[in-house]
CSV table of N, CA and C and ligand atoms in Angstrom, one decimal:
chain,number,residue,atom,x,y,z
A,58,UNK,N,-7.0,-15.1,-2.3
A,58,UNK,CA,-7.3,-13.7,-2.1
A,58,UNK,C,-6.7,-13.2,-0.8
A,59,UNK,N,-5.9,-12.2,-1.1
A,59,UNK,CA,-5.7,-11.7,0.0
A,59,UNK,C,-6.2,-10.5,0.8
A,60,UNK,N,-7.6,-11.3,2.1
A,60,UNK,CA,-8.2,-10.1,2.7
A,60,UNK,C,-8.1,-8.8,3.1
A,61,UNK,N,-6.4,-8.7,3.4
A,61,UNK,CA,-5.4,-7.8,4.4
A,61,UNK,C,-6.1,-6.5,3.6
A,62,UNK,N,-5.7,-6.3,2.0
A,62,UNK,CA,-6.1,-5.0,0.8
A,62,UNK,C,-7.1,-4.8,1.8
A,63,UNK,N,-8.6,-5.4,2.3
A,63,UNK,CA,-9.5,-5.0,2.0
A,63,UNK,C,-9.8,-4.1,3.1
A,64,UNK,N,-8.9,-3.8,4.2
A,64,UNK,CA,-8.9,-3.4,5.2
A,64,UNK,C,-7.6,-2.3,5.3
A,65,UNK,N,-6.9,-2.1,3.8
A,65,UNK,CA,-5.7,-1.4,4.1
A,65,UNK,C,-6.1,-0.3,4.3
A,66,UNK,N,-5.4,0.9,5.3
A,66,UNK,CA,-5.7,2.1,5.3
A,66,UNK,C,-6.8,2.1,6.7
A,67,UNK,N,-7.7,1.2,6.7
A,67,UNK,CA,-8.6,1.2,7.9
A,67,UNK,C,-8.1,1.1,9.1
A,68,UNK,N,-8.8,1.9,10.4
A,68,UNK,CA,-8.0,1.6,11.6
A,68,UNK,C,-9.3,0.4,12.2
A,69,UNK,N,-8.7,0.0,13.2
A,69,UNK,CA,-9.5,-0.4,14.1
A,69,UNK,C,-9.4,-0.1,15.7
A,70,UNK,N,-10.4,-0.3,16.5
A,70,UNK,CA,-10.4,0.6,18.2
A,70,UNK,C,-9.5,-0.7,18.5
A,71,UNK,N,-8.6,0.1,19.6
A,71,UNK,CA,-7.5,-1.3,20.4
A,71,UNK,C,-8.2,-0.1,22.1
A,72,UNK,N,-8.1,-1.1,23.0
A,72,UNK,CA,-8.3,-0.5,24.1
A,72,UNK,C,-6.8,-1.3,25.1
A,73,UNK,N,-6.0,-0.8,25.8
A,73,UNK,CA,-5.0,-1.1,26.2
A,73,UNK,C,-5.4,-2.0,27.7
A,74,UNK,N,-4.8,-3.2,27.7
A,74,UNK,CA,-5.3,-3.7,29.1
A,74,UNK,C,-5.0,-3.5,30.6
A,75,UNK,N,-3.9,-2.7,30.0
A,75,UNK,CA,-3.2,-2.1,31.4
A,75,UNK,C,-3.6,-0.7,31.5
A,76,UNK,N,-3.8,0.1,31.0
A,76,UNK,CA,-4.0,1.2,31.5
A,76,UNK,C,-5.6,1.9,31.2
A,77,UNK,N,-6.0,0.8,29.8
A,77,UNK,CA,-7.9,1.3,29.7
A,77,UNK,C,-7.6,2.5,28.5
A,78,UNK,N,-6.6,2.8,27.9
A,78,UNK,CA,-6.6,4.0,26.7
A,78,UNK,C,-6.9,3.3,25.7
A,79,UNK,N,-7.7,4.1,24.9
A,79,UNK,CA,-7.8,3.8,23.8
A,79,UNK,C,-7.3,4.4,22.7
A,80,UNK,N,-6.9,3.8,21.9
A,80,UNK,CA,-6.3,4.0,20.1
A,80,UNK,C,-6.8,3.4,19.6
A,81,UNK,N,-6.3,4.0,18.2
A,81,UNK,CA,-6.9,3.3,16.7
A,81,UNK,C,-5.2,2.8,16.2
A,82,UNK,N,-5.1,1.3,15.5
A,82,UNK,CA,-4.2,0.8,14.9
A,82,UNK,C,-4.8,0.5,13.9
A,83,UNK,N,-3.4,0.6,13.0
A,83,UNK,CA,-4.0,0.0,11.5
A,83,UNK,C,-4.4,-1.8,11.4
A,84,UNK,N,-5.3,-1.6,10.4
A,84,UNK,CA,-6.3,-3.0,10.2
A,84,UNK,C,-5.1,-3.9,10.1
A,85,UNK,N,-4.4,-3.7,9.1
A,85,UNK,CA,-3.4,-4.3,8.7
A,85,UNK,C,-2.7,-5.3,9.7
A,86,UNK,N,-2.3,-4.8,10.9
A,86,UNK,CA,-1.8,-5.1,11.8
A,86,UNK,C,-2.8,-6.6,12.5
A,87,UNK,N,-3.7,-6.5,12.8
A,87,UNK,CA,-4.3,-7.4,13.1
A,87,UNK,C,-4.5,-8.6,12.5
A,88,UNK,N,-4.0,-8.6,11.4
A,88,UNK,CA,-4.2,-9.8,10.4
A,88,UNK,C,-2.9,-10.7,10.7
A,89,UNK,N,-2.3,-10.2,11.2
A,89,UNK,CA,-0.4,-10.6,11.4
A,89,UNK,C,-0.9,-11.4,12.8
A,90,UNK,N,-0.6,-12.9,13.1
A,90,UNK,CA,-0.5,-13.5,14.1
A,90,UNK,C,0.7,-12.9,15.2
A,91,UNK,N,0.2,-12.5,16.3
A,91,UNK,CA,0.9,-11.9,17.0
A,91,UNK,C,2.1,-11.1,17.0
A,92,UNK,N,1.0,-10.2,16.5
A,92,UNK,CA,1.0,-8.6,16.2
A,92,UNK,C,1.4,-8.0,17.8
A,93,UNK,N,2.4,-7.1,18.0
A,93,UNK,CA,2.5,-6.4,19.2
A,93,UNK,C,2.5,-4.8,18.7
A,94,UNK,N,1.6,-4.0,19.5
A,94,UNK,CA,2.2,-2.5,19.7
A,94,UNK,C,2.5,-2.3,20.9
A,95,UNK,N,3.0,-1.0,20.5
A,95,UNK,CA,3.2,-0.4,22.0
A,95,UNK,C,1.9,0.4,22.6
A,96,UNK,N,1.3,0.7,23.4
A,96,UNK,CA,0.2,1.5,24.1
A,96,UNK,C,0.9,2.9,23.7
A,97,UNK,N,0.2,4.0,23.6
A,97,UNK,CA,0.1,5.1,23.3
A,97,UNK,C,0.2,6.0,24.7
A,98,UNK,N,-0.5,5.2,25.8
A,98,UNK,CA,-0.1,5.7,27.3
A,98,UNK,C,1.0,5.4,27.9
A,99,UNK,N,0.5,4.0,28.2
A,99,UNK,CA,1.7,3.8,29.0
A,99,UNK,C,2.8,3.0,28.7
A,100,UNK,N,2.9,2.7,27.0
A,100,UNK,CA,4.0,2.2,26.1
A,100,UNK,C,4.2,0.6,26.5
A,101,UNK,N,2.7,0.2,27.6
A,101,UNK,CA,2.8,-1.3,27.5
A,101,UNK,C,3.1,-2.1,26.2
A,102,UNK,N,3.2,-3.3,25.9
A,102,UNK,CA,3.5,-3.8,24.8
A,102,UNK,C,2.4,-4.7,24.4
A,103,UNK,N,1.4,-4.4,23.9
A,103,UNK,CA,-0.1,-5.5,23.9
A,103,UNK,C,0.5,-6.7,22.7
A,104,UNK,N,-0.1,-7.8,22.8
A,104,UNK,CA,-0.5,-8.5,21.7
A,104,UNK,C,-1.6,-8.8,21.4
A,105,UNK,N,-1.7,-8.6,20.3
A,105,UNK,CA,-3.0,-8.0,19.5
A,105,UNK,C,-4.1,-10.0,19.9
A,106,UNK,N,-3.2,-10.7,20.0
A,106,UNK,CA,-4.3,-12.3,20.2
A,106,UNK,C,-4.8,-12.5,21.0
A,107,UNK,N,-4.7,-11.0,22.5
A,107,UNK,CA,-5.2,-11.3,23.8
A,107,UNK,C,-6.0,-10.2,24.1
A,108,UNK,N,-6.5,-9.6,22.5
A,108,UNK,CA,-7.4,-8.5,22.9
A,108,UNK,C,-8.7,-8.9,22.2
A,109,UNK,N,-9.7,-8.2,22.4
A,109,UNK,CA,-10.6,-8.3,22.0
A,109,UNK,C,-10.9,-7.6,20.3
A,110,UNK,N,-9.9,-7.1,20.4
A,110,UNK,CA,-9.9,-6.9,18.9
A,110,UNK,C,-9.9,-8.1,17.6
A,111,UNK,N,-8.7,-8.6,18.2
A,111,UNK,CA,-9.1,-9.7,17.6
A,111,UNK,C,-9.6,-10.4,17.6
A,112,UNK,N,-11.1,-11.1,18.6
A,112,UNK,CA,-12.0,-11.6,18.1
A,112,UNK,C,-12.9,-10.5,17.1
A,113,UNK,N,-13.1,-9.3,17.6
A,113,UNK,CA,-13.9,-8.2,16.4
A,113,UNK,C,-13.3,-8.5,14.7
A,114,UNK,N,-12.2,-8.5,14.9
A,114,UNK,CA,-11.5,-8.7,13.5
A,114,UNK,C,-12.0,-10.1,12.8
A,115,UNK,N,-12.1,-11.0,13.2
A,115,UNK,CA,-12.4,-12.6,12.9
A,115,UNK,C,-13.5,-12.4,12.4
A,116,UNK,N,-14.5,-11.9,13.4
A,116,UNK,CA,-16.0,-11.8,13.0
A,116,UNK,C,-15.8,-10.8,11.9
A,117,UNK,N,-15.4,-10.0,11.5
A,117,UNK,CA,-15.7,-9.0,10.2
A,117,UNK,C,-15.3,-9.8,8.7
A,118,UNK,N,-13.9,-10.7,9.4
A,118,UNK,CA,-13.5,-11.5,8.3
A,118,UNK,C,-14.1,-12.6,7.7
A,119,UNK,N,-14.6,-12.9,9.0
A,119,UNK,CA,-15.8,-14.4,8.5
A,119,UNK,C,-17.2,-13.6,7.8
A,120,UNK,N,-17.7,-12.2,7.9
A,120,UNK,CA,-18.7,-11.9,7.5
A,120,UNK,C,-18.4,-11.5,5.9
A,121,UNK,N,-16.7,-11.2,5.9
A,121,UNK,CA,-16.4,-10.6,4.5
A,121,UNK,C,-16.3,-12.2,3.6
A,122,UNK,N,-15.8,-13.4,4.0
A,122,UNK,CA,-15.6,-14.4,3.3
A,122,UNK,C,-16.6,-14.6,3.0
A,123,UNK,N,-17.9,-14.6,3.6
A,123,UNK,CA,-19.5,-14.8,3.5
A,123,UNK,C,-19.6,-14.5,2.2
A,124,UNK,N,-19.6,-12.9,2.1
A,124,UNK,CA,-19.9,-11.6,0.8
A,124,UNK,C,-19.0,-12.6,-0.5
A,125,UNK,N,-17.8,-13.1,-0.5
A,125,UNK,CA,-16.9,-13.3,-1.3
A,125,UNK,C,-17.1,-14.7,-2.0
A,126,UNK,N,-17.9,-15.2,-1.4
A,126,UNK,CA,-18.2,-16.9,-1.6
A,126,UNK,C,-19.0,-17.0,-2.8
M,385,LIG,ZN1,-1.7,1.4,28.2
């Protein structure tokens, strides 16, 4: 099964570590092992494995495998 569908279209909060702004990126993106955007402010370049989003993401995914079992 591929989880990514179940989140397509959904954003999730990214908070930037350099500058503290916050955005919404697609779910999608987070599923991709180091995943980079650009910041929205200050066009830093984050990787999505050194934020906290990605533990948020893990936990939603472990709670969806739960539902699926
Ligand atoms: Zn920034």
């Amino acid at each position: 099964m591929d989880y990514s569908n179940l989140f397509k279209g959904q954003k999730i909060d990214l908070t930037c570590p350099n500058c503290e702004r916050k955005f919404k990126i697609d779910a999608s993106l987070a599923f991709k092992r180091n995943s980079v955007v650009n910041c929205l402010g200050c066009s830093e370049k984050i990787n999505l494995d050194t934020t906290d989003s990605r533990k948020k993401l893990d936990k939603i995914m472990k709670d969806f495998k739960k539902m699926f079992k």
